[in-house]
Amino acid sequence: MVLVIWDFIILFEDYLAAIIVKIAINRLLIQNIKDSPLYLIVNPRSIAFFGASNRFTSMGTNQLNSLKSLGFGGEIYPIHPKEEQVQNLVAYKSVLDLPEVPDLAVMVLPTQVVSQALEECGKKGIKHVIVVSGGFKEVGKEGVLLEEKLTELAQRYGIRFLGPNCLGVANPHHQYNITFLPFVGQAGIIGMASQSGSFITQMFDYLADLNLGFSTGISVGNEADIDIVDAMEYLGACPNTKVIALYIETIRRGRAFIEMARSILPQKPIVALYVGGSEAGKRASLSHTGALAGPDNLYDGVFRQSGVIRAHSITELFDFCWLLGSCPWPTGNNVVVQTHSGGPGASAADACDRAGLALPPFSPQTLENLSTFVPHTGSVSNPVDLTFTKNPLEYFDNIPKILLEEPNADMLLIYFMTPKENVIRALKGMGICEDQIDELTEKLFEDQAKAIAALKKNNAKPIVGFSFHNRQNPMLQKLQHYNIPVLPSPDRAARALAALVSYGRLRETILQPNI
Amino acid sequence: MVLVIWDFIILFEDYLAAIIVKIAINRLLIQNIKDSPLYLIVNPRSIAFFGASNRFTSMGTNQLNSLKSLGFGGEIYPIHPKEEQVQNLVAYKSVLDLPEVPDLAVMVLPTQVVSQALEECGKKGIKHVIVVSGGFKEVGKEGVLLEEKLTELAQRYGIRFLGPNCLGVANPHHQYNITFLPFVGQAGIIGMASQSGSFITQMFDYLADLNLGFSTGISVGNEADIDIVDAMEYLGACPNTKVIALYIETIRRGRAFIEMARSILPQKPIVALYVGGSEAGKRASLSHTGALAGPDNLYDGVFRQSGVIRAHSITELFDFCWLLGSCPWPTGNNVVVQTHSGGPGASAADACDRAGLALPPFSPQTLENLSTFVPHTGSVSNPVDLTFTKNPLEYFDNIPKILLEEPNADMLLIYFMTPKENVIRALKGMGICEDQIDELTEKLFEDQAKAIAALKKNNAKPIVGFSFHNRQNPMLQKLQHYNIPVLPSPDRAARALAALVSYGRLRETILQPNI
């Protein structure tokens, strides 16, 4: 551990001398994703499953059922000492009895029997294992010894393994999820490597709510063999992954982390959340995955040197991934805020300022173009506060179009508020019947969302929304359907836009041919 | 304006010399809420309504319909130059024709005719008016003159008025809402005075989602007559208000603000959001309500001197109110975090640390009491990471009970994650039929939420949850039903707990008899 810390400090001092613009881009990435030790762990065609039973409350049973319920297409071989069948699948007494050598073994076993099971896998010729079982390094001295034994055994048989003390992998593109909770939502673009399994499995519904999803989620656990750097390498090469999310309690290979991040950087943004910097966070990490966390500013330096965007909460982690994975990357920090309400506009302006973004004044051409659309109670400065528009659709087409043409603007942030009840009431008042009202409001929101989507398609500037409505709001659902990110507050939107600018600038610098 | 700023600076220097512990508590509060100029504006029994018509898209019509749809029990008299009926109510050509002198007149009129309408109200003897119309000070020089004329007229006729350029008032306890959007949710405990009407009317569904609601929401607009200090006085005396929320773009009467806040402090917490501190926020405020904002640190000083808890976003504003209105107020900053997942635990620890809260180690008694409940894979340090519990109910009764008894702890923060799908799957696997499954899961969540509610009832320490589930989650709905605040992230929970501690300490200091 001392060595690791030194590794960091040396690199951190490098960093102070050589600013990030000068970083060399290494060509570390594997040529073929199948060369990754994680390939068959993330994309297995057949699985030996240890630790599931016919008792529904056990962890292993739940994990097996997560796999079954997502419609995994490969073979599953439950290994059970007594049962003939496990969860309606033919069970085997020993892995040695299996009719083939499966790509992967998954172990959700009591700590004391993991080594024996691993040895049997080795004898069978299985080369990839996920050890879900806990009770190793994270519980102290005795566990450290058990974990060392595991590593020795794996090396002896040429096995690469994930864990122990992990929750496994979810790869919804492969109909594959062996984590505790059933997968919900859709396969997405966020590739995540996490030192907390919870932040894979317990985020399925959270991400689905935002119309997001994992391309692949990897819970790395205690990292006795495969670690977060290996996971980054895999995700860097993974064609479904557009942005990489990391949840970090410690980095065990400092130099390798930085080099790996640098090699991924030109292709994909990486966002990291590190929680070990505080005293309380450090203690929690130690008992969680046996991780020895380092000082916060050290990690800050490592992330900056690596070109990794740092998030400070789980919320930020996914917000940053959301925008980085769905928007163009601007290099300037000028935002135009469009609103029809003063308070949300002023709050957004304030939030942008605190996030390091600027609200530029408009050019004469923009002022002229806007003048026909803004009533006398509105404001043509930035934020553009329309108060109201005669034709509601203008808010979604003509006005944002003008704002996107503003040469001083790099991004557009729009406030969305849907007076759905008022629209329905107006239609009722006009004597329109219920069925038609549903149809008309549906069409109204569809037209509005489509107008924004059309602007997004024809524009190289990010268009991001914010709204205080919940995710059941029909307008937000339409916008999400068209892949327009709408964040739940101006503050979250501003911080995520700032992350977008950070990556845009970083990437531009890196890709400059003369560096 | 220069005078106002000076007023602040003088008070701010006072503050530097005399720290907050020494503040004298003034007895400014009105003896009777009916003495407030806002009383009949917030609780009218009869209303003359200018500016509604039979055109459903107009602002005034929407506001009238908001009032009607909440079931307002008093008389409504639409004033319209041509129509016999407006929205199925008998309309009057002039306010002078009304059969009585209504308690209140509401004006949603074009700017140029407001003065004339106000004069007619004066002649009729109406003493309270809400001027919704914009186009006054917020649009510049010409508007300033119009607003001055309004004030002169009001003074001549002894009229007190709210606005102009405001969205009115919502008092759901009185079935009264004249803001643009129909009221949704329930009457609650948050009394809000806001320099943005949007943050009243556009927050109805946001608050309802969190099982919160306004006791009264007052949009103060340009504050030509009644201002935010008057609104604070009203809310301080309002029996339905447990906590006061302020959205501020400028404070026009600095000294009065501080004195009013100090006088309310011992009875009720006050939380304020100020957005005028940044350059962009300042510009937005000016065009919004004609407000001249001051430097951020000046306002920071004013809030600290006033004993007002400062929020930095709308999200924080309502989060702080949520906890301040529903939890006991601790005076110590020690938190125990209870979790069954390492990552959420470590994130919560980190978030608490950044919010200035501490996670104390446990006393020997707590360690002993916990030992029977924590499996060997779990952790008995703080955060308590249970990984799992043999009996799921223990997570909701025995374990938090022990943690609340810890003498070093002032608050308990619990992570809630409901593996609803797994429970259903287990029940299905046991051969239980669909109807019974619904009933059993319903009962399970009810029992769990009830157990936490029982702890809350018998305990003087705050119990707060966090969860990444959305508000449709059945467990969160149960907990919200029992008034247990569950915040959507550990960070938001930690910051709100810190606000709770701030107020607890402030209050303790103030109420010390020897000061």
mmCIF file of C-alpha atoms in Angstrom, chain B residues 302-453:
data_model
loop_
_atom_site.group_PDB
_atom_site.id
_atom_site.type_symbol
_atom_site.label_atom_id
_atom_site.label_comp_id
_atom_site.label_asym_id
_atom_site.label_seq_id
_atom_site.Cartn_x
_atom_site.Cartn_y
_atom_site.Cartn_z
ATOM 1 C CA VAL B 302 -27.404 39.291 6.876
ATOM 2 C CA PHE B 303 -28.781 35.769 6.998
ATOM 3 C CA ARG B 304 -26.361 34.707 9.711
ATOM 4 C CA GLN B 305 -27.130 37.787 11.729
ATOM 5 C CA SER B 306 -30.847 37.125 11.332
ATOM 6 C CA GLY B 307 -30.571 33.474 12.326
ATOM 7 C CA VAL B 308 -31.912 32.506 8.899
ATOM 8 C CA ILE B 309 -30.668 29.170 7.499
ATOM 9 C CA ARG B 310 -29.341 29.732 4.004
ATOM 10 C CA ALA B 311 -30.145 27.297 1.194
ATOM 11 C CA HIS B 312 -28.214 27.404 -2.069
ATOM 12 C CA SER B 313 -30.840 25.993 -4.405
ATOM 13 C CA ILE B 314 -34.585 25.444 -4.629
ATOM 14 C CA THR B 315 -33.936 21.782 -3.901
ATOM 15 C CA GLU B 316 -32.114 22.653 -0.670
ATOM 16 C CA LEU B 317 -34.752 25.229 0.264
ATOM 17 C CA PHE B 318 -37.500 22.622 0.359
ATOM 18 C CA ASP B 319 -35.276 19.822 1.714
ATOM 19 C CA PHE B 320 -34.324 21.997 4.661
ATOM 20 C CA CYS B 321 -37.976 22.947 5.257
ATOM 21 C CA TRP B 322 -38.920 19.272 5.019
ATOM 22 C CA LEU B 323 -36.652 18.222 7.875
ATOM 23 C CA LEU B 324 -37.053 21.395 9.929
ATOM 24 C CA GLY B 325 -40.820 20.975 9.779
ATOM 25 C CA SER B 326 -40.977 17.275 10.573
ATOM 26 C CA CYS B 327 -38.042 16.380 12.862
ATOM 27 C CA PRO B 328 -36.862 17.303 16.335
ATOM 28 C CA TRP B 329 -33.999 19.832 16.276
ATOM 29 C CA PRO B 330 -30.745 18.281 17.556
ATOM 30 C CA THR B 331 -28.006 20.427 19.032
ATOM 31 C CA GLY B 332 -25.147 17.994 18.353
ATOM 32 C CA ASN B 333 -23.844 17.034 14.909
ATOM 33 C CA ASN B 334 -23.241 13.313 15.418
ATOM 34 C CA VAL B 335 -24.911 11.001 12.924
ATOM 35 C CA VAL B 336 -25.243 7.229 12.875
ATOM 36 C CA VAL B 337 -25.637 5.790 9.380
ATOM 37 C CA GLN B 338 -27.483 2.486 9.019
ATOM 38 C CA THR B 339 -27.198 0.591 5.750
ATOM 39 C CA HIS B 340 -27.186 -2.907 4.266
ATOM 40 C CA SER B 341 -24.992 -1.889 1.347
ATOM 41 C CA GLY B 342 -21.387 -0.725 1.559
ATOM 42 C CA GLY B 343 -21.409 1.831 -1.269
ATOM 43 C CA PRO B 344 -24.448 3.783 -0.088
ATOM 44 C CA GLY B 345 -22.951 3.670 3.433
ATOM 45 C CA ALA B 346 -19.566 5.021 2.336
ATOM 46 C CA SER B 347 -21.275 7.684 0.194
ATOM 47 C CA ALA B 348 -23.432 8.739 3.126
ATOM 48 C CA ALA B 349 -20.371 8.930 5.388
ATOM 49 C CA ASP B 350 -18.587 11.068 2.813
ATOM 50 C CA ALA B 351 -21.647 13.300 2.326
ATOM 51 C CA CYS B 352 -22.044 13.790 6.099
ATOM 52 C CA ASP B 353 -18.402 14.751 6.395
ATOM 53 C CA ARG B 354 -18.699 17.326 3.622
ATOM 54 C CA ALA B 355 -21.831 18.748 5.270
ATOM 55 C CA GLY B 356 -19.963 19.245 8.554
ATOM 56 C CA LEU B 357 -21.516 16.308 10.381
ATOM 57 C CA ALA B 358 -19.536 13.708 12.332
ATOM 58 C CA LEU B 359 -19.897 9.913 12.512
ATOM 59 C CA PRO B 360 -18.958 9.018 16.088
ATOM 60 C CA PRO B 361 -17.566 5.610 17.084
ATOM 61 C CA PHE B 362 -19.953 3.457 19.130
ATOM 62 C CA SER B 363 -19.934 2.984 22.874
ATOM 63 C CA PRO B 364 -19.182 -0.558 24.165
ATOM 64 C CA GLN B 365 -22.860 -1.022 25.065
ATOM 65 C CA THR B 366 -24.015 -0.340 21.505
ATOM 66 C CA LEU B 367 -21.359 -2.665 20.089
ATOM 67 C CA GLU B 368 -22.556 -5.410 22.398
ATOM 68 C CA ASN B 369 -26.229 -4.831 21.634
ATOM 69 C CA LEU B 370 -25.541 -4.856 17.903
ATOM 70 C CA SER B 371 -23.400 -7.986 17.884
ATOM 71 C CA THR B 372 -26.301 -10.438 17.750
ATOM 72 C CA PHE B 373 -27.789 -8.688 14.711
ATOM 73 C CA VAL B 374 -24.764 -8.178 12.479
ATOM 74 C CA PRO B 375 -23.558 -11.118 10.344
ATOM 75 C CA HIS B 376 -19.825 -11.780 9.994
ATOM 76 C CA THR B 377 -19.781 -10.147 6.564
ATOM 77 C CA GLY B 378 -21.222 -6.953 8.033
ATOM 78 C CA SER B 379 -19.581 -4.104 9.893
ATOM 79 C CA VAL B 380 -20.353 -2.819 13.401
ATOM 80 C CA SER B 381 -18.508 0.445 12.977
ATOM 81 C CA ASN B 382 -20.320 3.618 11.899
ATOM 82 C CA PRO B 383 -21.802 3.353 9.171
ATOM 83 C CA VAL B 384 -23.373 0.117 10.400
ATOM 84 C CA ASP B 385 -23.304 -2.051 7.295
ATOM 85 C CA LEU B 386 -25.529 -5.039 7.949
ATOM 86 C CA THR B 387 -25.118 -6.593 4.463
ATOM 87 C CA PHE B 388 -28.264 -8.559 5.327
ATOM 88 C CA THR B 389 -30.520 -9.364 8.282
ATOM 89 C CA LYS B 390 -31.980 -12.794 8.960
ATOM 90 C CA ASN B 391 -35.321 -11.278 9.823
ATOM 91 C CA PRO B 392 -35.913 -8.319 7.462
ATOM 92 C CA LEU B 393 -38.051 -6.516 10.046
ATOM 93 C CA GLU B 394 -35.025 -6.145 12.358
ATOM 94 C CA TYR B 395 -33.699 -3.489 9.998
ATOM 95 C CA PHE B 396 -36.770 -1.420 10.889
ATOM 96 C CA ASP B 397 -37.130 -2.041 14.608
ATOM 97 C CA ASN B 398 -34.448 -3.688 16.770
ATOM 98 C CA ILE B 399 -31.415 -2.331 14.959
ATOM 99 C CA PRO B 400 -32.428 1.333 14.629
ATOM 100 C CA LYS B 401 -33.677 1.137 18.243
ATOM 101 C CA ILE B 402 -30.183 0.194 19.429
ATOM 102 C CA LEU B 403 -28.617 2.903 17.275
ATOM 103 C CA LEU B 404 -30.967 5.555 18.644
ATOM 104 C CA GLU B 405 -29.936 4.555 22.179
ATOM 105 C CA GLU B 406 -26.275 5.237 21.379
ATOM 106 C CA PRO B 407 -25.358 8.132 23.696
ATOM 107 C CA ASN B 408 -22.862 9.575 21.172
ATOM 108 C CA ALA B 409 -25.513 9.869 18.462
ATOM 109 C CA ASP B 410 -27.727 12.879 17.828
ATOM 110 C CA MET B 411 -29.405 11.651 14.623
ATOM 111 C CA LEU B 412 -30.042 8.481 12.654
ATOM 112 C CA LEU B 413 -29.719 8.302 8.865
ATOM 113 C CA ILE B 414 -31.071 5.073 7.313
ATOM 114 C CA TYR B 415 -30.646 3.773 3.781
ATOM 115 C CA PHE B 416 -33.874 2.369 2.319
ATOM 116 C CA MET B 417 -33.801 -0.060 -0.575
ATOM 117 C CA THR B 418 -36.800 -2.269 -1.251
ATOM 118 C CA PRO B 419 -36.145 -5.459 -3.215
ATOM 119 C CA LYS B 420 -39.831 -5.551 -4.110
ATOM 120 C CA GLU B 421 -39.383 -7.721 -7.214
ATOM 121 C CA ASN B 422 -37.373 -10.262 -5.232
ATOM 122 C CA VAL B 423 -40.041 -10.457 -2.549
ATOM 123 C CA ILE B 424 -42.738 -11.014 -5.166
ATOM 124 C CA ARG B 425 -40.603 -13.648 -6.903
ATOM 125 C CA ALA B 426 -39.992 -15.469 -3.618
ATOM 126 C CA LEU B 427 -43.719 -15.491 -2.829
ATOM 127 C CA LYS B 428 -44.533 -16.707 -6.334
ATOM 128 C CA GLY B 429 -41.938 -19.429 -5.971
ATOM 129 C CA MET B 430 -43.638 -20.551 -2.765
ATOM 130 C CA GLY B 431 -46.816 -21.041 -4.797
ATOM 131 C CA ILE B 432 -48.727 -18.110 -3.374
ATOM 132 C CA CYS B 433 -51.414 -16.682 -5.678
ATOM 133 C CA GLU B 434 -51.299 -13.153 -7.150
ATOM 134 C CA ASP B 435 -53.981 -11.596 -4.912
ATOM 135 C CA GLN B 436 -52.331 -12.848 -1.792
ATOM 136 C CA ILE B 437 -48.929 -11.654 -3.016
ATOM 137 C CA ASP B 438 -50.243 -8.101 -3.314
ATOM 138 C CA GLU B 439 -51.735 -8.350 0.142
ATOM 139 C CA LEU B 440 -48.576 -9.820 1.675
ATOM 140 C CA THR B 441 -46.163 -7.305 0.128
ATOM 141 C CA GLU B 442 -48.524 -4.489 1.126
ATOM 142 C CA LYS B 443 -48.496 -5.825 4.703
ATOM 143 C CA LEU B 444 -44.721 -6.259 4.697
ATOM 144 C CA PHE B 445 -44.072 -2.644 3.711
ATOM 145 C CA GLU B 446 -46.780 -1.431 6.085
ATOM 146 C CA ASP B 447 -45.184 -3.311 8.995
ATOM 147 C CA GLN B 448 -41.747 -1.970 8.161
ATOM 148 C CA ALA B 449 -42.895 1.634 7.839
ATOM 149 C CA LYS B 450 -44.996 1.332 11.000
ATOM 150 C CA ALA B 451 -41.976 0.069 12.930
ATOM 151 C CA ILE B 452 -39.962 3.136 11.923
ATOM 152 C CA ALA B 453 -42.932 5.385 12.700
#
